[in-house]
CSV table of C-alpha atoms and ligand atoms in Angstrom, one decimal:
chain,number,residue,atom,x,y,z
H,9,MET,CA,-4.5,-12.4,-8.0
H,10,ARG,CA,-6.6,-15.1,-9.6
H,11,GLN,CA,-8.2,-17.5,-7.3
H,12,GLY,CA,-6.3,-20.4,-9.0
H,13,ASP,CA,-3.0,-18.9,-8.2
H,14,ALA,CA,-4.0,-18.8,-4.7
H,15,ARG,CA,-4.7,-22.4,-4.3
H,16,GLN,CA,-1.7,-23.5,-6.2
H,17,GLY,CA,0.3,-20.9,-3.7
H,18,ASP,CA,-1.6,-22.8,-0.4
H,19,ALA,CA,-0.5,-26.3,-2.1
H,20,ARG,CA,3.1,-25.2,-2.6
H,21,GLN,CA,3.5,-23.7,0.9
H,22,GLY,CA,3.0,-27.2,2.0
H,23,ASP,CA,6.0,-28.4,0.1
H,24,ALA,CA,7.8,-25.5,1.6
H,25,ARG,CA,7.2,-26.7,5.3
H,26,GLU,CA,8.2,-30.0,4.6
H,27,GLY,CA,12.0,-28.7,4.5
H,28,THR,CA,12.5,-28.4,0.9
H,29,ILE,CA,12.9,-24.9,0.5
H,30,ASP,CA,16.4,-25.1,-0.6
H,31,ARG,CA,14.8,-26.4,-3.9
H,32,ALA,CA,11.8,-24.6,-3.9
H,33,THR,CA,11.1,-22.3,-6.9
H,34,ASP,CA,11.1,-18.4,-6.3
H,35,GLU,CA,7.1,-18.9,-6.4
H,36,GLU,CA,7.4,-21.5,-3.7
H,37,PHE,CA,9.8,-19.1,-1.5
H,38,VAL,CA,7.5,-16.3,-2.2
H,39,ASP,CA,4.3,-18.1,-1.2
H,40,ALA,CA,5.9,-19.6,2.1
H,41,LEU,CA,6.4,-16.0,3.4
H,42,PRO,CA,3.9,-14.9,5.8
H,43,LYS,CA,3.3,-10.9,4.8
H,44,VAL,CA,2.3,-7.7,5.7
H,45,GLU,CA,1.3,-5.0,3.3
H,46,LEU,CA,1.6,-1.5,4.4
H,47,HIS,CA,1.0,0.7,1.5
H,48,VAL,CA,-1.9,-0.3,-0.6
H,49,HIS,CA,-4.9,2.0,-1.5
H,50,LEU,CA,-8.3,1.0,-1.2
H,51,GLU,CA,-9.7,2.8,-4.0
H,52,GLY,CA,-6.6,1.6,-6.1
H,53,SER,CA,-7.2,-2.1,-5.5
H,54,MET,CA,-10.7,-2.4,-7.4
H,55,HIS,CA,-10.7,-5.1,-10.0
H,56,PRO,CA,-11.3,-4.2,-13.5
H,57,ARG,CA,-14.3,-6.7,-13.3
H,58,THR,CA,-15.5,-4.6,-10.5
H,59,LEU,CA,-15.0,-1.5,-12.2
H,60,LEU,CA,-17.0,-2.5,-14.9
H,61,ALA,CA,-19.8,-4.2,-12.9
H,62,LEU,CA,-20.2,-0.7,-10.4
H,63,ALA,CA,-20.2,1.4,-13.6
H,64,ARG,CA,-23.1,-0.3,-14.8
H,65,ARG,CA,-25.0,-0.5,-11.8
H,66,HIS,CA,-24.8,3.0,-11.1
H,67,GLY,CA,-24.8,4.2,-14.9
H,68,VAL,CA,-21.5,6.0,-14.6
H,69,ASP,CA,-20.4,7.6,-18.1
H,70,GLY,CA,-17.0,8.1,-19.3
H,71,LEU,CA,-15.4,4.9,-18.1
H,72,PRO,CA,-14.5,1.6,-20.4
H,73,THR,CA,-17.3,-0.9,-21.0
H,74,ASP,CA,-14.8,-3.8,-21.3
H,75,LEU,CA,-12.0,-5.9,-19.9
H,76,ASP,CA,-9.6,-4.7,-22.9
H,77,GLY,CA,-10.7,-1.2,-22.4
H,78,VAL,CA,-10.1,-1.2,-18.6
H,79,ALA,CA,-6.4,-2.3,-19.6
H,80,LYS,CA,-5.9,0.7,-22.1
H,81,PHE,CA,-7.7,3.0,-19.4
H,82,TYR,CA,-4.9,1.9,-16.6
H,83,GLU,CA,-2.1,2.5,-19.2
H,84,PHE,CA,-0.8,5.5,-17.5
H,85,ARG,CA,1.3,8.1,-19.5
H,86,ASP,CA,2.8,9.9,-16.4
H,87,PHE,CA,1.9,10.6,-12.8
H,88,ASP,CA,-0.5,13.1,-13.3
H,89,HIS,CA,-2.7,11.2,-16.0
H,90,PHE,CA,-2.5,8.1,-13.3
H,91,ILE,CA,-4.4,10.4,-10.8
H,92,ASP,CA,-6.6,11.6,-13.5
H,93,VAL,CA,-7.7,8.0,-14.2
H,94,TYR,CA,-7.6,7.1,-10.6
H,95,LEU,CA,-10.2,10.0,-9.5
H,96,ALA,CA,-12.5,8.9,-12.7
H,97,ALA,CA,-12.5,5.2,-11.3
H,98,VAL,CA,-13.5,6.4,-7.9
H,99,ARG,CA,-16.9,7.6,-9.1
H,100,VAL,CA,-18.2,4.2,-9.3
H,101,LEU,CA,-18.3,3.9,-5.6
H,102,ARG,CA,-21.8,5.4,-4.5
H,103,ASP,CA,-22.9,3.4,-1.2
H,104,ALA,CA,-21.9,1.1,1.7
H,105,SER,CA,-22.6,-1.7,-0.5
H,106,ASP,CA,-20.1,-0.9,-3.2
H,107,PHE,CA,-17.6,0.2,-0.3
H,108,ALA,CA,-18.2,-3.5,1.5
H,109,LEU,CA,-17.4,-5.2,-1.8
H,110,LEU,CA,-14.0,-3.2,-2.6
H,111,ALA,CA,-13.1,-3.9,0.9
H,112,ARG,CA,-14.1,-7.4,1.1
H,113,GLU,CA,-12.4,-8.2,-2.4
H,114,THR,CA,-9.1,-6.4,-1.3
H,115,ALA,CA,-8.5,-8.2,1.9
H,116,LEU,CA,-9.5,-11.7,0.4
H,117,GLY,CA,-6.8,-10.9,-2.4
H,118,LEU,CA,-4.3,-10.1,0.5
H,119,ALA,CA,-5.2,-13.0,2.7
H,120,ALA,CA,-4.9,-15.4,-0.6
H,121,GLN,CA,-1.2,-13.9,-1.0
H,122,GLY,CA,-0.2,-14.8,2.3
H,123,VAL,CA,-0.9,-11.5,3.8
H,124,ARG,CA,-1.6,-11.8,7.6
H,125,TYR,CA,-2.1,-8.0,8.6
H,126,ALA,CA,-2.4,-5.0,6.2
H,127,GLU,CA,-2.4,-1.3,6.8
H,128,ILE,CA,-4.7,-0.2,4.0
H,129,THR,CA,-5.0,3.4,3.1
H,130,PHE,CA,-8.7,4.9,1.6
H,131,THR,CA,-9.6,8.5,1.2
H,132,PRO,CA,-12.6,9.1,2.7
H,133,PHE,CA,-12.9,12.8,1.8
H,134,LEU,CA,-12.7,11.9,-2.1
H,135,HIS,CA,-16.2,10.4,-1.5
H,136,ILE,CA,-17.5,13.0,1.1
H,137,GLU,CA,-16.8,15.6,-1.4
H,138,ARG,CA,-19.1,13.8,-4.1
H,139,GLY,CA,-21.8,14.0,-1.3
H,140,ILE,CA,-21.7,10.7,0.0
H,141,ASP,CA,-22.4,10.3,3.5
H,142,PRO,CA,-19.1,9.6,5.7
H,143,SER,CA,-21.0,6.9,7.6
H,144,GLU,CA,-22.0,5.1,4.7
H,145,VAL,CA,-18.3,4.7,3.5
H,146,PHE,CA,-17.1,3.7,7.0
H,147,ALA,CA,-20.1,1.1,7.5
H,148,GLY,CA,-19.1,-0.1,4.2
H,149,VAL,CA,-15.5,-0.7,4.6
H,150,GLU,CA,-15.8,-1.8,8.0
H,151,GLN,CA,-18.6,-4.4,6.9
H,152,GLY,CA,-15.9,-5.7,4.4
H,153,ARG,CA,-13.2,-5.6,6.7
H,154,ARG,CA,-15.0,-7.6,9.2
H,155,GLU,CA,-16.5,-10.3,6.4
H,156,ALA,CA,-13.0,-10.8,5.4
H,157,GLU,CA,-11.3,-11.4,8.9
H,158,GLU,CA,-13.8,-13.5,9.7
H,159,ALA,CA,-13.0,-15.8,6.5
H,160,THR,CA,-9.2,-15.6,6.5
H,161,GLY,CA,-7.9,-14.5,9.8
H,162,ILE,CA,-6.4,-11.7,8.1
H,163,GLN,CA,-6.1,-8.4,10.2
H,164,ILE,CA,-6.7,-5.0,8.7
H,165,ARG,CA,-6.4,-1.4,9.8
H,166,TRP,CA,-7.2,1.6,8.1
H,167,ILE,CA,-5.1,4.8,7.2
H,168,ALA,CA,-7.3,7.7,6.1
H,169,ASP,CA,-5.8,9.9,3.7
H,170,ILE,CA,-5.7,13.3,2.6
H,171,PRO,CA,-6.2,13.6,-1.2
H,172,GLY,CA,-3.4,16.2,-1.7
H,173,LEU,CA,-4.4,17.4,-5.2
H,174,PRO,CA,-3.3,20.9,-6.4
H,175,ASP,CA,-6.8,21.5,-7.9
H,176,MET,CA,-8.8,20.9,-4.7
H,177,ASP,CA,-9.8,23.1,-1.5
H,178,LEU,CA,-7.1,21.4,0.8
H,179,ARG,CA,-8.5,23.1,4.2
H,180,PRO,CA,-11.7,21.3,3.8
H,181,ALA,CA,-10.1,18.0,2.5
H,182,SER,CA,-7.7,18.2,5.5
H,183,GLU,CA,-10.2,18.9,8.3
H,184,GLY,CA,-12.8,16.4,6.6
H,185,THR,CA,-10.0,13.6,6.7
H,186,ILE,CA,-8.8,13.9,10.3
H,187,GLU,CA,-12.7,14.4,11.6
H,188,PHE,CA,-13.2,11.1,9.6
H,189,ALA,CA,-10.0,9.3,11.0
H,190,LEU,CA,-10.8,10.4,15.1
H,191,ASN,CA,-14.4,9.5,14.6
H,192,HIS,CA,-13.3,6.0,13.6
H,193,ARG,CA,-10.7,4.9,16.0
H,194,GLU,CA,-11.5,1.8,16.3
H,195,SER,CA,-10.3,0.8,13.2
H,196,VAL,CA,-8.7,4.0,11.5
H,197,ILE,CA,-5.1,4.0,13.2
H,198,ALA,CA,-3.3,7.0,10.9
H,199,LEU,CA,-3.5,10.0,9.3
H,200,GLY,CA,-2.0,9.8,5.2
H,201,LEU,CA,-1.3,12.2,2.7
H,202,GLY,CA,-1.5,11.1,-0.8
H,203,GLY,CA,-1.9,12.6,-4.7
H,204,PRO,CA,1.0,14.3,-6.3
H,205,GLU,CA,3.6,16.1,-4.7
H,206,VAL,CA,4.3,18.7,-7.3
H,207,GLY,CA,2.4,21.9,-6.4
H,208,VAL,CA,1.5,20.8,-3.1
H,209,PRO,CA,4.2,21.3,-0.4
H,210,ARG,CA,4.0,19.5,2.7
H,211,PRO,CA,4.1,22.2,5.3
H,212,GLN,CA,0.8,23.3,4.7
H,213,PHE,CA,-0.8,20.4,6.4
H,214,ALA,CA,1.3,20.9,9.4
H,215,ASP,CA,-1.6,21.9,11.7
H,216,VAL,CA,-3.6,18.8,10.8
H,217,PHE,CA,-0.6,16.5,11.4
H,218,THR,CA,0.1,18.1,14.6
H,219,ALA,CA,-3.6,17.4,15.7
H,220,ALA,CA,-3.1,14.0,14.6
H,221,ARG,CA,0.0,13.3,16.4
H,222,ASP,CA,-1.8,15.2,19.7
H,223,ALA,CA,-4.7,12.7,19.4
H,224,GLY,CA,-2.5,9.8,19.3
H,225,LEU,CA,-3.0,9.1,15.5
H,226,HIS,CA,0.0,7.7,13.6
H,227,ARG,CA,1.3,9.9,10.5
H,228,ILE,CA,1.9,8.4,7.2
H,229,PRO,CA,2.4,10.8,4.5
H,230,HIS,CA,3.7,9.9,0.7
H,231,ALA,CA,6.7,11.9,-0.1
H,232,GLY,CA,9.9,11.5,-2.1
H,233,GLU,CA,7.9,9.5,-4.7
H,234,THR,CA,7.6,12.3,-7.6
H,235,THR,CA,9.3,15.2,-5.7
H,236,GLY,CA,12.7,15.1,-4.2
H,237,PRO,CA,14.4,15.1,-0.5
H,238,ARG,CA,12.9,18.5,0.4
H,239,THR,CA,9.4,16.6,0.6
H,240,ILE,CA,10.9,14.1,2.8
H,241,TRP,CA,12.2,16.5,5.4
H,242,ASP,CA,9.4,18.4,5.3
H,243,SER,CA,7.1,15.4,6.3
H,244,LEU,CA,9.6,14.9,9.0
H,245,GLU,CA,9.8,18.2,10.5
H,246,TYR,CA,6.2,19.6,9.6
H,247,LEU,CA,4.1,16.5,9.5
H,248,HIS,CA,5.8,14.3,12.1
H,249,ALA,CA,6.0,11.5,9.8
H,250,GLU,CA,6.7,8.2,11.3
H,251,ARG,CA,6.7,6.2,8.3
H,252,ILE,CA,7.0,7.7,4.5
H,253,GLY,CA,4.9,6.5,1.4
H,254,HIS,CA,8.0,5.6,-1.2
H,255,GLY,CA,10.8,8.2,-0.2
H,256,ILE,CA,12.8,6.8,-3.0
H,257,ARG,CA,14.3,10.3,-3.8
H,258,ALA,CA,15.7,10.4,-0.5
H,259,LEU,CA,18.7,8.8,-2.2
H,260,ASP,CA,19.4,12.2,-4.1
H,261,ASP,CA,20.4,13.7,-0.4
H,262,PRO,CA,23.1,12.0,1.5
H,263,ALA,CA,22.4,13.8,4.6
H,264,LEU,CA,18.7,12.5,4.4
H,265,VAL,CA,19.9,8.9,3.9
H,266,ASP,CA,21.9,9.2,7.2
H,267,HIS,CA,19.2,10.9,9.0
H,268,LEU,CA,16.5,8.2,8.1
H,269,ARG,CA,18.9,5.3,9.0
H,270,ALA,CA,19.8,6.6,12.2
H,271,ALA,CA,16.2,7.3,13.1
H,272,ARG,CA,15.1,4.3,11.8
H,273,ILE,CA,12.2,6.0,9.7
H,274,PRO,CA,10.7,3.4,7.5
H,275,LEU,CA,10.2,4.0,4.1
H,276,GLU,CA,7.3,2.0,2.1
H,277,VAL,CA,8.8,1.0,-1.4
H,278,CYS,CA,6.7,0.0,-4.2
H,279,PRO,CA,8.8,-0.9,-7.3
H,280,THR,CA,6.3,-1.7,-10.1
H,281,SER,CA,4.0,1.5,-9.4
H,282,ASN,CA,7.3,3.3,-9.7
H,283,LEU,CA,7.7,2.1,-13.2
H,284,ARG,CA,4.0,2.5,-14.2
H,285,THR,CA,4.0,5.9,-13.1
H,286,GLY,CA,7.0,6.7,-14.9
H,287,VAL,CA,8.9,7.9,-11.9
H,288,VAL,CA,11.7,5.1,-12.6
H,289,ALA,CA,12.6,3.7,-16.0
H,290,ASP,CA,12.6,0.1,-15.3
H,291,TYR,CA,13.6,-2.5,-12.9
H,292,PRO,CA,17.6,-2.5,-13.3
H,293,GLU,CA,17.1,1.4,-12.4
H,294,HIS,CA,15.0,0.8,-9.4
H,295,PRO,CA,16.6,2.4,-6.3
H,296,LEU,CA,15.4,-0.5,-4.0
H,297,PRO,CA,18.6,-2.6,-3.8
H,298,ARG,CA,20.8,0.8,-3.3
H,299,MET,CA,18.4,1.5,-0.6
H,300,ILE,CA,19.1,-2.0,1.1
H,301,GLU,CA,23.0,-1.6,0.7
H,302,LEU,CA,22.4,1.9,2.6
H,303,ASP,CA,20.7,0.0,5.6
H,304,LEU,CA,17.7,2.1,5.2
H,305,PRO,CA,14.5,0.6,6.9
H,306,VAL,CA,12.6,-0.4,3.9
H,307,SER,CA,9.6,-2.6,3.0
H,308,LEU,CA,8.3,-3.9,0.0
H,309,ASN,CA,4.5,-2.9,-0.9
H,310,SER,CA,2.0,-2.8,-3.7
H,311,ASP,CA,0.6,0.4,-4.2
H,312,ASP,CA,-2.2,0.3,-6.3
H,313,PRO,CA,-1.9,-3.3,-7.5
H,314,PRO,CA,-4.6,-3.8,-10.2
H,315,MET,CA,-4.1,-0.6,-12.0
H,316,PHE,CA,-0.3,-1.2,-12.2
H,317,GLY,CA,-1.0,-4.9,-13.1
H,318,THR,CA,0.9,-6.3,-10.3
H,319,THR,CA,0.0,-8.3,-6.7
H,320,LEU,CA,2.0,-8.0,-3.4
H,321,ARG,CA,3.0,-11.5,-4.4
H,322,ASP,CA,4.6,-10.1,-8.0
H,323,GLU,CA,6.4,-7.5,-5.8
H,324,TYR,CA,8.4,-10.2,-4.1
H,325,LEU,CA,8.8,-12.1,-7.2
H,326,HIS,CA,10.1,-8.8,-8.9
H,327,ALA,CA,12.4,-8.3,-6.0
H,328,LEU,CA,14.1,-11.7,-6.6
H,329,ARG,CA,14.2,-12.0,-10.4
H,330,SER,CA,14.2,-8.0,-11.6
H,331,LEU,CA,15.7,-6.5,-8.9
H,332,GLY,CA,18.4,-9.0,-8.4
H,333,LEU,CA,17.6,-9.4,-4.4
H,334,SER,CA,18.7,-12.7,-2.5
H,335,ARG,CA,16.3,-14.7,-0.7
H,336,GLY,CA,17.5,-13.8,2.3
H,337,GLN,CA,17.3,-9.9,1.3
H,338,VAL,CA,13.6,-10.9,0.2
H,339,ALA,CA,13.0,-12.7,3.4
H,340,ASP,CA,14.5,-9.5,5.5
H,341,LEU,CA,11.9,-7.2,3.9
H,342,ALA,CA,9.0,-9.3,4.9
H,343,ALA,CA,10.4,-9.1,8.5
H,344,ALA,CA,10.9,-5.1,7.9
H,345,ALA,CA,7.2,-4.8,7.5
H,346,ILE,CA,6.1,-6.5,10.5
H,347,ASP,CA,8.3,-4.4,12.5
H,348,HIS,CA,7.3,-1.3,10.7
H,349,SER,CA,3.6,-2.0,11.0
H,350,PHE,CA,1.6,-0.3,14.1
H,351,ALA,CA,-0.3,-3.9,14.5
H,352,PRO,CA,-0.6,-4.7,18.4
H,353,ALA,CA,2.9,-6.7,19.7
H,354,ALA,CA,0.8,-9.8,19.9
H,355,VAL,CA,-0.2,-9.8,16.2
H,356,LYS,CA,3.7,-9.0,15.2
H,357,ASP,CA,5.0,-11.8,17.7
H,358,ALA,CA,2.7,-14.2,15.6
H,359,ILE,CA,3.9,-13.3,12.5
H,360,ARG,CA,7.2,-13.0,13.1
H,361,ALA,CA,7.5,-16.5,14.6
H,362,GLU,CA,5.7,-17.9,11.4
H,363,LEU,CA,8.4,-16.0,9.2
H,364,ASP,CA,11.2,-17.2,11.3
H,365,ALA,CA,10.1,-20.5,11.0
H,366,VAL,CA,10.4,-20.2,7.2
H,367,THR,CA,13.7,-18.5,7.1
H,368,ASP,CA,15.5,-20.8,9.8
H,369,ARG,CA,14.5,-23.6,6.9
H,370,LEU,CA,15.8,-21.7,4.4
H,371,ALA,CA,19.1,-21.1,6.7
H,372,ASP,CA,19.6,-24.7,7.7
H,373,ALA,CA,18.8,-25.7,3.6
H,374,THR,CA,21.5,-22.9,2.9
H,375,ASP,CA,24.3,-24.4,5.7
H,376,ARG,CA,24.1,-28.1,4.1
B,408,ZN,ZN1,0.5,5.3,-2.4
């Protein structure tokens, strides 16, 4: 989001508080919602101008040199091409100050959209593998986190995810990631698993996710984004998943839908991401409305926002305008993200109270 948009949003939020939410535009309604973001990647949140600046600073070859070039660079042919671009882009991150810049910009950008709490995924092993000291990575992201928290009151926790890349030696990647997570329990709350699903069966990560469970780390693998229900079943059985990244392909298996609904396993849905990587053709075909109809526990998230030309705010607007959800359903998505988070109870209660005040005004306005 551009700075100007955020300021405009704040001014409009004031109007909504005066009880005019029934006449609020979609933007005013979305801006009034206190939000929680559960599925966003730090490395995938790099603003194009930051990518250019860091590439210049470190003399990284093979990347675009202007904003038009970045826009073309971020046009993905398919999911594999997206992964290639992502891996090329992360090469600009070299030292603690780069990670601090990225973390600060990402957290401030979320705060400007009304995000009160976020669980942000990053992939330490992608950097460790390139020879960067893990302590450099952590010192950087923590500095950015603290600066953004102090400036805005947003609260951030980290999910360290294993880069599940078919070409990578996944044993050291898994061990390096959980070691990183366990060494930094003060702000790393979960073990994740990202990258392509095709060619990366989930059962091979059983040991490391079992170790995460035994150590009290939460488990949040990606599953059911580019492959079918089997990957989600495997994530539940072998990885002890407490939440699923994407999970949209659950709809292919009615027994899985029943299980996810009964067990209340949350799914982190990222509509624009699915369109931009080509796993869903267009908004009208996106399964989110169907998932809500089936009473699956779903939240709305942005994944890799600048790479996909979106923001979390845009995802809420798309839910209203492109997916045809009502304001009540969209407010429910905001509430679900609070409930599905691993935030401390006091943090959840405070955001929930703030959201309830907004939705109460919505209900009053509808009754009138
Ligand atoms: Zn993701």
